PDB file of C-alpha atoms in Angstrom:
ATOM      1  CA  UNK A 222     -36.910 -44.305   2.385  1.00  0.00           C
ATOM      2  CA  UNK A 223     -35.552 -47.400   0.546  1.00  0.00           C
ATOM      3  CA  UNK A 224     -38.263 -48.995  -1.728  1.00  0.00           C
ATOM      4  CA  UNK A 225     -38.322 -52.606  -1.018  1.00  0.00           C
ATOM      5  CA  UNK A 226     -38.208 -55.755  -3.164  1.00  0.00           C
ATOM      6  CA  UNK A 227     -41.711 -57.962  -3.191  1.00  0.00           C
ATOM      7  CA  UNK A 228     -39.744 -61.351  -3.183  1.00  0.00           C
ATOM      8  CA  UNK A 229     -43.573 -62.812  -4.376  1.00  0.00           C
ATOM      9  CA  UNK A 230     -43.502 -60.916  -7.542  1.00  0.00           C
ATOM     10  CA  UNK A 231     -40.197 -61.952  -9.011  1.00  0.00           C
ATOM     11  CA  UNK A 232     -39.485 -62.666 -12.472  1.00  0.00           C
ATOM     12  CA  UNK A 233     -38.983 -65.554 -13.381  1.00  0.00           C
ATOM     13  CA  UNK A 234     -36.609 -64.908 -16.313  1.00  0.00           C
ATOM     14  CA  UNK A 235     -34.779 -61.762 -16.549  1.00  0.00           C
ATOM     15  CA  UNK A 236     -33.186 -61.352 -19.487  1.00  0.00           C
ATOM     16  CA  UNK A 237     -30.383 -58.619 -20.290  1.00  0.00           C
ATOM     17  CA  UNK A 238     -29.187 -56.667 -23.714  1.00  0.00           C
ATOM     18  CA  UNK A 239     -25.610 -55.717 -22.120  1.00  0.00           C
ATOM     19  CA  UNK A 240     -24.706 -52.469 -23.868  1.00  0.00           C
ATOM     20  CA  UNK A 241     -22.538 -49.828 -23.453  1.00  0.00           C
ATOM     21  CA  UNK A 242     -18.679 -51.281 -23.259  1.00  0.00           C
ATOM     22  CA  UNK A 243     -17.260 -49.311 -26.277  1.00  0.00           C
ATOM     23  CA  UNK A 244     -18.605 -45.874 -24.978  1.00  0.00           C
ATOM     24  CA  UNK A 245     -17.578 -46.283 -21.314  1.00  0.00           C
ATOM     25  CA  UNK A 246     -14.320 -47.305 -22.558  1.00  0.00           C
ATOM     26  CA  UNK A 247     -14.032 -44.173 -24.914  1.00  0.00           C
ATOM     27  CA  UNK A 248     -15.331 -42.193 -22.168  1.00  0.00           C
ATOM     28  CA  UNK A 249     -12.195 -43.246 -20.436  1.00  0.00           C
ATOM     29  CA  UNK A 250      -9.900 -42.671 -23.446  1.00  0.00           C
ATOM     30  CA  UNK A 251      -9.474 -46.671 -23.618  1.00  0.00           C
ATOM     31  CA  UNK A 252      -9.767 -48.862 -26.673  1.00  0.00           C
ATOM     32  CA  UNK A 253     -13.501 -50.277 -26.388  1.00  0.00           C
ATOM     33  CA  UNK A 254     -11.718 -53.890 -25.713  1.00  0.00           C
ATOM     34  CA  UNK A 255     -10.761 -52.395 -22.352  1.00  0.00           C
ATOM     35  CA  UNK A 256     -15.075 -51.646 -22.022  1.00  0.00           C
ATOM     36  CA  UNK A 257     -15.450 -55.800 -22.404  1.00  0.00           C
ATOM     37  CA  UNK A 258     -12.736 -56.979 -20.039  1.00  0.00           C
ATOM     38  CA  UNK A 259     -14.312 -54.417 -17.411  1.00  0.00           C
ATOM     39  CA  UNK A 260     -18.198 -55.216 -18.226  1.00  0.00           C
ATOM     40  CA  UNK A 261     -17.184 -58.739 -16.557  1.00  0.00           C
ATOM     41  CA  UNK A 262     -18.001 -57.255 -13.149  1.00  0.00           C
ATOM     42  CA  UNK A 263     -21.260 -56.251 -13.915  1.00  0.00           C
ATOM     43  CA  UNK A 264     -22.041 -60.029 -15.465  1.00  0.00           C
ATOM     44  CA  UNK A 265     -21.085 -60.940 -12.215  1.00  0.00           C
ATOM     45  CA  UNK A 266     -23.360 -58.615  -9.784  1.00  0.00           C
ATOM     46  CA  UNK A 267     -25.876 -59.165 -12.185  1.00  0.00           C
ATOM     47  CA  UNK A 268     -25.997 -63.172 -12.354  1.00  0.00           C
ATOM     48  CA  UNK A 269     -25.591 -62.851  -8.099  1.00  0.00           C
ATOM     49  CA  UNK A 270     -27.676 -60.680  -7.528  1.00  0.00           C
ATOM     50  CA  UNK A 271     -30.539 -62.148  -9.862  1.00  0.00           C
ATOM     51  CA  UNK A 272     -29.991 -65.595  -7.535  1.00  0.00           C
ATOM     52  CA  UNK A 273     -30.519 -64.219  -4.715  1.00  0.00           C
ATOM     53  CA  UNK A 274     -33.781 -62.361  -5.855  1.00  0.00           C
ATOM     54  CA  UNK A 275     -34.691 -65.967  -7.021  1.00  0.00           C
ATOM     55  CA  UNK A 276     -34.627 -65.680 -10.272  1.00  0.00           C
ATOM     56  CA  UNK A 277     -34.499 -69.066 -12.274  1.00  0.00           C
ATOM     57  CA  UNK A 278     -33.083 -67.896 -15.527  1.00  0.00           C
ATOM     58  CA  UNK A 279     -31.081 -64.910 -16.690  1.00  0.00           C
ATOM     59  CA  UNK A 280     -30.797 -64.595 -20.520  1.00  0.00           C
ATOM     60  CA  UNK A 281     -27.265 -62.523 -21.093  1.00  0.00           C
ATOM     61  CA  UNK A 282     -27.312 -61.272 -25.047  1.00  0.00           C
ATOM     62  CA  UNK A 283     -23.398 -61.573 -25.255  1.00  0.00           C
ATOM     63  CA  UNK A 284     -22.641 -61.892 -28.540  1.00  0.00           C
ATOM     64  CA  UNK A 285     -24.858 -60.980 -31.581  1.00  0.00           C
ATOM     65  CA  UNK A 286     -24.832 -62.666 -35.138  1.00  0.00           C
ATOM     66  CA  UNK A 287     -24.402 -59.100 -36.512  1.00  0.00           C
ATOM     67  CA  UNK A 288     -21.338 -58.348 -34.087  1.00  0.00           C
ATOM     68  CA  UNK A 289     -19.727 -60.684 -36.634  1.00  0.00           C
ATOM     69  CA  UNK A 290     -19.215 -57.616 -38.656  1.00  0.00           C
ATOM     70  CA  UNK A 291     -16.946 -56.359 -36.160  1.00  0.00           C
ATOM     71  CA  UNK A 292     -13.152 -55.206 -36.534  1.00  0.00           C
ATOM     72  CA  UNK A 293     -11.745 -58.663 -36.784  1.00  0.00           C
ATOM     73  CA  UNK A 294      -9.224 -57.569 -33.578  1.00  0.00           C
ATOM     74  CA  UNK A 295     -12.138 -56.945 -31.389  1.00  0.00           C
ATOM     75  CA  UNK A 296     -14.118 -60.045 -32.181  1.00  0.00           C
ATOM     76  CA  UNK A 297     -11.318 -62.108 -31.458  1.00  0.00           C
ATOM     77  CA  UNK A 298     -10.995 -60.067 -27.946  1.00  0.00           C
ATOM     78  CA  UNK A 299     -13.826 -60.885 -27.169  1.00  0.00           C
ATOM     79  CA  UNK A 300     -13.721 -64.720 -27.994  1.00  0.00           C
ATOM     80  CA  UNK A 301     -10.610 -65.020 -25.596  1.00  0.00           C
ATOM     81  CA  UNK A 302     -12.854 -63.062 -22.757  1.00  0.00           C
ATOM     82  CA  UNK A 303     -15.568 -65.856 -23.459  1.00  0.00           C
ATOM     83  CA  UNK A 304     -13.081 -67.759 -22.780  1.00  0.00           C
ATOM     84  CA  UNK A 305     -10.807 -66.746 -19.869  1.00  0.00           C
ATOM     85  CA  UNK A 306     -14.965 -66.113 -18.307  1.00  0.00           C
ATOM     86  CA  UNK A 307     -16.057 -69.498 -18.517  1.00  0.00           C
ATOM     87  CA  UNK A 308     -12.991 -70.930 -17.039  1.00  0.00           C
ATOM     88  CA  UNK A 309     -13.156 -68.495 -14.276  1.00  0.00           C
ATOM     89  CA  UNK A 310     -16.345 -68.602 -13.688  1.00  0.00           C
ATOM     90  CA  UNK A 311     -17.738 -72.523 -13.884  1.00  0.00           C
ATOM     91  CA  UNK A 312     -16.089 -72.939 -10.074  1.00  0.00           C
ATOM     92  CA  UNK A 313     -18.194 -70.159  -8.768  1.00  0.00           C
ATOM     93  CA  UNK A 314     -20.979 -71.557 -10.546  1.00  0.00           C
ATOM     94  CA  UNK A 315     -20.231 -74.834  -9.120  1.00  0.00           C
ATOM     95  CA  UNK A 316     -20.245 -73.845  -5.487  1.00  0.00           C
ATOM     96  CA  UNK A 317     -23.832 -71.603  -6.368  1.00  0.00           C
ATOM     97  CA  UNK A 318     -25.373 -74.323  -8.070  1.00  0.00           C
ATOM     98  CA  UNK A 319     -25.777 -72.690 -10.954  1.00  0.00           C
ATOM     99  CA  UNK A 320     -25.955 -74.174 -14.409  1.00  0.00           C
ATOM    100  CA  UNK A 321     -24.934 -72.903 -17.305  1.00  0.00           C
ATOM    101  CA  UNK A 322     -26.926 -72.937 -20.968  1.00  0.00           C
ATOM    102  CA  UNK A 323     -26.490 -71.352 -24.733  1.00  0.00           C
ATOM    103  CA  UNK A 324     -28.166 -70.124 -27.438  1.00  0.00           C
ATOM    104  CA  UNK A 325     -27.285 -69.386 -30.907  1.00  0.00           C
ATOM    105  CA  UNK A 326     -25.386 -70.526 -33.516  1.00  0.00           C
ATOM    106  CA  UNK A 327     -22.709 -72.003 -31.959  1.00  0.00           C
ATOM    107  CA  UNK A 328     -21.079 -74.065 -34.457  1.00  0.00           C
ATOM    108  CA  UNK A 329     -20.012 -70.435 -36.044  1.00  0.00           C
ATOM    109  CA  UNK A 330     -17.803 -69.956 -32.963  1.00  0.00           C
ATOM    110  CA  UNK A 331     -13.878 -70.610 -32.789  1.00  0.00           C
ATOM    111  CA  UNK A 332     -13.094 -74.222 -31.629  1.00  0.00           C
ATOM    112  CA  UNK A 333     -11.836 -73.123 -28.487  1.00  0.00           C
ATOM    113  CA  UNK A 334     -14.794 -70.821 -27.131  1.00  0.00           C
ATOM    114  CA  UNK A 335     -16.955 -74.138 -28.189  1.00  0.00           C
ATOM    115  CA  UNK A 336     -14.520 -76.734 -26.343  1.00  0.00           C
ATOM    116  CA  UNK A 337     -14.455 -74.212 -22.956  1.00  0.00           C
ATOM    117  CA  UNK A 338     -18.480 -73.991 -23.862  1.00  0.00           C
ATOM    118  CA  UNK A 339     -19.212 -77.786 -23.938  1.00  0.00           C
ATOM    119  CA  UNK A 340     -17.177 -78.283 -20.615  1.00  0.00           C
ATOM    120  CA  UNK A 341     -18.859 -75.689 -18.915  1.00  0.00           C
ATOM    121  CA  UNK A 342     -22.670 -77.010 -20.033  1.00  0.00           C
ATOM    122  CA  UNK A 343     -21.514 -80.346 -18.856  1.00  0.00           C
ATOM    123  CA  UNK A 344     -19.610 -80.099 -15.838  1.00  0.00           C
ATOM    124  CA  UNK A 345     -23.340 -77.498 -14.447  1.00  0.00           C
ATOM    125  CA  UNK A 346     -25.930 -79.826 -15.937  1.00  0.00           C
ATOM    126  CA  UNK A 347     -26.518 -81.415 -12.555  1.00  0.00           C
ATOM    127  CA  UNK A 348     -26.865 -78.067 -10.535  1.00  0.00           C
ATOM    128  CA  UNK A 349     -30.576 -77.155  -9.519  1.00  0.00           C
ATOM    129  CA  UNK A 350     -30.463 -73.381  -9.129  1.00  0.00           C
ATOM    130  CA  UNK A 351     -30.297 -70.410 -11.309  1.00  0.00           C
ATOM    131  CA  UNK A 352     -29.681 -71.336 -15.047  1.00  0.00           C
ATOM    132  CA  UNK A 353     -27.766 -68.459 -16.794  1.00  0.00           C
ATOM    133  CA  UNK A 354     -27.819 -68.642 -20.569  1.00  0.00           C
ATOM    134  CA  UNK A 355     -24.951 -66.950 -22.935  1.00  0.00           C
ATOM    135  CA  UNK A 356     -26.765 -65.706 -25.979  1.00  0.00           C
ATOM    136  CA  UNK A 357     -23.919 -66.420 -28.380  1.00  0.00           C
ATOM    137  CA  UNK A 358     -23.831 -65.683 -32.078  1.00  0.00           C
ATOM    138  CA  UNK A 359     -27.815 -65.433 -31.141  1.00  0.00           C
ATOM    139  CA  UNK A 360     -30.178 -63.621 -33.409  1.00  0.00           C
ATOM    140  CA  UNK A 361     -33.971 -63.173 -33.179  1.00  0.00           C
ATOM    141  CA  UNK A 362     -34.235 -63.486 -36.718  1.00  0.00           C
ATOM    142  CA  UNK A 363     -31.603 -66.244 -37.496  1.00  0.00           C
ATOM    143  CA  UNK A 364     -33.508 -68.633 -34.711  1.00  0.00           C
ATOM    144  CA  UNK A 365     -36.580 -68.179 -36.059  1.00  0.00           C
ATOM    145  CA  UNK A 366     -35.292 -68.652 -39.995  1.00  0.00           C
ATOM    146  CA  UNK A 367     -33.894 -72.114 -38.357  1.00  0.00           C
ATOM    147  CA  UNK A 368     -37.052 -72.886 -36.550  1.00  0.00           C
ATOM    148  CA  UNK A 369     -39.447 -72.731 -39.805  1.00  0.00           C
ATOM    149  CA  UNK A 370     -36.539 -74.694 -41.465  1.00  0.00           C
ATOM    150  CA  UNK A 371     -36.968 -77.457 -39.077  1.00  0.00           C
ATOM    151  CA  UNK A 372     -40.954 -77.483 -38.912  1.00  0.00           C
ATOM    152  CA  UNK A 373     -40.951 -77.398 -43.246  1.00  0.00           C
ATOM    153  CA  UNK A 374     -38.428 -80.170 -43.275  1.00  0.00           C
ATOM    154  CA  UNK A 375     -41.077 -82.253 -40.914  1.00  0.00           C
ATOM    155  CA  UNK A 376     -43.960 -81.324 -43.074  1.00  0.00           C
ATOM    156  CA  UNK A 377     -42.167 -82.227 -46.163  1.00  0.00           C
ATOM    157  CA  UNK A 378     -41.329 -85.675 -44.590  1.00  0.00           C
ATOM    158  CA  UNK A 379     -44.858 -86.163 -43.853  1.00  0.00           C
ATOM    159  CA  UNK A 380     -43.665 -85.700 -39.834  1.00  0.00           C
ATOM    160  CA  UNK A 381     -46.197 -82.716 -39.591  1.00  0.00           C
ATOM    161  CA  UNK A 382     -49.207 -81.376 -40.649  1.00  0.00           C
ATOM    162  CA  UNK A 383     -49.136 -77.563 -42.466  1.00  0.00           C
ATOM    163  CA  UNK A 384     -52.570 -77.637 -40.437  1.00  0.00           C
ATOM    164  CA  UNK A 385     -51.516 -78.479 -37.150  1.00  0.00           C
ATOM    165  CA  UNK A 386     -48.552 -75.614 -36.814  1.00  0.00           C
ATOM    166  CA  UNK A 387     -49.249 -73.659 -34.097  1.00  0.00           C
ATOM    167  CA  UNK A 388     -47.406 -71.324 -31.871  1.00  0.00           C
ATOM    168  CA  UNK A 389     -46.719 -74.375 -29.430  1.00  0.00           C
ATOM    169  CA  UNK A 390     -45.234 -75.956 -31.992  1.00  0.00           C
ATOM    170  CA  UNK A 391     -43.282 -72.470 -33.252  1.00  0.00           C
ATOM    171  CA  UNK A 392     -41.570 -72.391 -29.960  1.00  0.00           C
ATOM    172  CA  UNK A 393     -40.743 -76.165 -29.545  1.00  0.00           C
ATOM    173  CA  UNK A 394     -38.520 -75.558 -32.680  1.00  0.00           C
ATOM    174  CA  UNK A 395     -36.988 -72.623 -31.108  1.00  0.00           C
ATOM    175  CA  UNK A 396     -33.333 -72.524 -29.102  1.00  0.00           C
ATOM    176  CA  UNK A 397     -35.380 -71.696 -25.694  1.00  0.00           C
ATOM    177  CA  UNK A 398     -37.673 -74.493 -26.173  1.00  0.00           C
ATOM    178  CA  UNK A 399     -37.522 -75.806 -22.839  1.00  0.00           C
ATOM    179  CA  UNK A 400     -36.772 -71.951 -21.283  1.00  0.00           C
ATOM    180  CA  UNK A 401     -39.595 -69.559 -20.361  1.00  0.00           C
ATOM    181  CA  UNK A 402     -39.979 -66.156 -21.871  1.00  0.00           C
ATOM    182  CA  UNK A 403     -38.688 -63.125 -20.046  1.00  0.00           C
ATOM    183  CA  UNK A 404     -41.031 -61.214 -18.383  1.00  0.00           C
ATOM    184  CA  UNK A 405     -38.152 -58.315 -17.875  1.00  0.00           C
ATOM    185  CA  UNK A 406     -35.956 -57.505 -20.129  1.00  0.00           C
ATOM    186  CA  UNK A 407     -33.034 -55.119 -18.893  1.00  0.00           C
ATOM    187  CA  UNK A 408     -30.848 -52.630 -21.952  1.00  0.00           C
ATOM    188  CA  UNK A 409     -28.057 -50.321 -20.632  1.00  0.00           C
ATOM    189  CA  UNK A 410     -26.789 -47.256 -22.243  1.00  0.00           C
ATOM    190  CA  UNK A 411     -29.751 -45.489 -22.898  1.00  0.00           C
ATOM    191  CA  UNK A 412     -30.818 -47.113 -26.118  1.00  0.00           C
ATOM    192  CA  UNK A 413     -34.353 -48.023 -26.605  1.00  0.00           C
ATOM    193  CA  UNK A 414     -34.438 -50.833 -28.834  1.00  0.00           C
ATOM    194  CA  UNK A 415     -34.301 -54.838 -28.875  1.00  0.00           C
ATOM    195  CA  UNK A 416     -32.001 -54.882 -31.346  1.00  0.00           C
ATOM    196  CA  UNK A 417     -32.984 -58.508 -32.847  1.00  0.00           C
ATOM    197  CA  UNK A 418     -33.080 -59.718 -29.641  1.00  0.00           C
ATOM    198  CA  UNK A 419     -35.782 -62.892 -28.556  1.00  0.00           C
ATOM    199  CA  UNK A 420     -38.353 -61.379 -31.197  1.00  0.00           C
ATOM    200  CA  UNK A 421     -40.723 -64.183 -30.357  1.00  0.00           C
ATOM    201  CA  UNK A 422     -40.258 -64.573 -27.079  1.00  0.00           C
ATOM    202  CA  UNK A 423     -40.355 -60.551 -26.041  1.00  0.00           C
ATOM    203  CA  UNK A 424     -44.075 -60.301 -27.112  1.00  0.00           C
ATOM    204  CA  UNK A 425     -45.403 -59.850 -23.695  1.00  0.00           C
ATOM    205  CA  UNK A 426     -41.573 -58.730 -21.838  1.00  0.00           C
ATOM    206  CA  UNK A 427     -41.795 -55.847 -19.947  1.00  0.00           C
ATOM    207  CA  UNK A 428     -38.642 -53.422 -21.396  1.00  0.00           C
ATOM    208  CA  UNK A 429     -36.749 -51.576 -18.794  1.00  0.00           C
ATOM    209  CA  UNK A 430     -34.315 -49.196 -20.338  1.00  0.00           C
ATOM    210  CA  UNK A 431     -31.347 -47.605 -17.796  1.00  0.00           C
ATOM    211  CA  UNK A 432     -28.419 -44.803 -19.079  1.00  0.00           C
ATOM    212  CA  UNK A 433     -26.102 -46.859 -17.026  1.00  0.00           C
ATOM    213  CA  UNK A 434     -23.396 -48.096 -19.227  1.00  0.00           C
ATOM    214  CA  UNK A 435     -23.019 -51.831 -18.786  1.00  0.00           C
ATOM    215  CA  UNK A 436     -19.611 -51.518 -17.270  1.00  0.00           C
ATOM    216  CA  UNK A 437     -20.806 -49.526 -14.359  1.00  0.00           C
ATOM    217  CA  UNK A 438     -24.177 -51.710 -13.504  1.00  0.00           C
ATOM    218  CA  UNK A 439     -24.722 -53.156 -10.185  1.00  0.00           C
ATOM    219  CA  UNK A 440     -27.018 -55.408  -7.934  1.00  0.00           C
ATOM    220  CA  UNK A 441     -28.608 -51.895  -7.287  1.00  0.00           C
ATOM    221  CA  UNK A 442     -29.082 -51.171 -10.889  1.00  0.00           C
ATOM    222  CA  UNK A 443     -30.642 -54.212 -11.164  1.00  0.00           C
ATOM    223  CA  UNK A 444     -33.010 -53.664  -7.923  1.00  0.00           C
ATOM    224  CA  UNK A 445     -33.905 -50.881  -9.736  1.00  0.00           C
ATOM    225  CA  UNK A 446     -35.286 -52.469 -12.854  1.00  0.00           C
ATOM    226  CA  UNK A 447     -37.197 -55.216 -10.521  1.00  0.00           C
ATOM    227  CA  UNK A 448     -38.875 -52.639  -9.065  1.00  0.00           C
ATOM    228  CA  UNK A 449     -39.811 -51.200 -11.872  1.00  0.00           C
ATOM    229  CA  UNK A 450     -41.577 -54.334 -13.285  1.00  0.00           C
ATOM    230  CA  UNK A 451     -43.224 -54.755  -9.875  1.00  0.00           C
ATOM    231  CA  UNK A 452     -44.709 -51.355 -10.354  1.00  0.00           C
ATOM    232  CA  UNK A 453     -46.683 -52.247 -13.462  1.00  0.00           C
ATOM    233  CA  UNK A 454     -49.603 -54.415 -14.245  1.00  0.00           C
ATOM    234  CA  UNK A 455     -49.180 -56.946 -16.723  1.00  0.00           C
ATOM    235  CA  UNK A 456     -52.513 -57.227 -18.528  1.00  0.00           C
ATOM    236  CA  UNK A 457     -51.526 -59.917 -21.487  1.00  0.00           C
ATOM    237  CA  UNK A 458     -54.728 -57.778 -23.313  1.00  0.00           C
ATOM    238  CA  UNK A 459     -57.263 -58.213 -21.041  1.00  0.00           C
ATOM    239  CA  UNK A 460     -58.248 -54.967 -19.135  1.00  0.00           C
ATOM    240  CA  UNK A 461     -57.076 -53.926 -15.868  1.00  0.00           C
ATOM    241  CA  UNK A 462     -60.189 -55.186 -14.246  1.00  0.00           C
ATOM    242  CA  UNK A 463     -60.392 -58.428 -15.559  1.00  0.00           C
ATOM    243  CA  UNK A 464     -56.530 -58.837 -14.402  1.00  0.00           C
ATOM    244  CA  UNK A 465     -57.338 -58.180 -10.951  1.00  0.00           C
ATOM    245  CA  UNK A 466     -60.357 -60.649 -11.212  1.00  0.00           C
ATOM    246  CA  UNK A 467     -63.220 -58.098 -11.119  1.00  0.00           C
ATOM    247  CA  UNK A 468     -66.025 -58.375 -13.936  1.00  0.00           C
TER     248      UNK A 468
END
């Protein structure tokens, strides 16, 4: 028998370390470019399918700032997929009322991925449903080097206090300042690691791993993982008993 989704215990942010496109492409004898143009279909099932769940953000970790590194061929692959997405995609997005955001550097982009970006952001602003957010050139690491530049650049101008830093001020200076952390975060391929991904904002994520190469995942992958988070009981370090409201 079918498990079956509690639609009152939804996260509220999912967000996704999409991994796996180079090895289901070699699996297939392909080049792993041919993995990223076919990993579009699971971006696809799992942005729908996380909408109609009722999900109000999706986090996708598209593009790291150590994929930079990259054979210079398959980072500019990619940056034409980025593209030829966004202008695919913003229509559908349109008619779902679904708005688009970013995070990451992404200044360090080329000008045309940051033109097709811009137009995208702006033309979804208005929409009210589901916000999915590219993580683009996005490092845990780099956002949080940029964040204590910001706050010491206040405190230097005499704009803040060394006293009154706290971690609501930490994440005001971060790139999800006005997003919620995950509570699920979904990696494909098998590997079991967050690979620099939302180090601040993972510290109280539950991690759902899955073999399934990103290519190949579905809405039923992704019913999968909710279920999986559904199953366990998010204590935030209290005990089990005080979680459930028992002394």
């Amino acid at each position: 028998m079918n498990e079956v989704i509690d639609k009152g215990n939804i996260p509220r942010h999912i967000a996704v370390i999409m991994d796996g496109n180079g090895r289901w492409a070699q699996k297939k004898g392909a080049m792993r470019i041919f993995g990223h143009r076919n990993a579009l279909a699971a971006v696809r099932d799992a942005i729908e399918g996380s909408a109609e769940l009722g999900v109000d953000f999706i986090t996708l970790y598209a593009f790291s700032t150590e994929n930079w590194s990259r054979p210079k061929d398959e980072v500019d692959a990619l940056m034409e997929i980025l593209v030829q997405a966004i202008t695919d995609e913003v229509p559908t997005m349109m008619k779902n009322n679904i708005r688009l955001e970013t995070i990451g550097d992404i200044d360090s982009l080329p000008d045309s991925c940051i033109k097709h970006l811009k137009m995208g952001k702006e033309k979804t602003k208005d929409n009210t449903g589901m916000t999915v957010v590219l993580a683009l050139s996005y490092s845990g690491r780099w956002e949080l080097e940029k964040a204590v530049q910001a706050i010491v650049k206040k405190v230097v101008k005499g704009e803040l206090s060394a006293e009154a830093i706290n971690q609501k001020v930490i994440g005001e200076h971060l790139n999800t300042a006005n997003i919620p952390d995950p509570e699920l975060l979904i990696r494909t391929s098998g590997e079991i690691r967050i690979s620099n991904f939302m180090l601040w904002q993972l510290a109280y994520t539950e991690l759902y791993f899955t073999e399934v190469l990103w290519p190949d995942f579905r809405k039923k992958h992704l019913h999968e993982a909710i279920l999986a988070f559904q199953k366990r009981e998010r204590r935030f370090g209290k005990t089990g008993a005080q979680t459930k409201g028992s002394n």
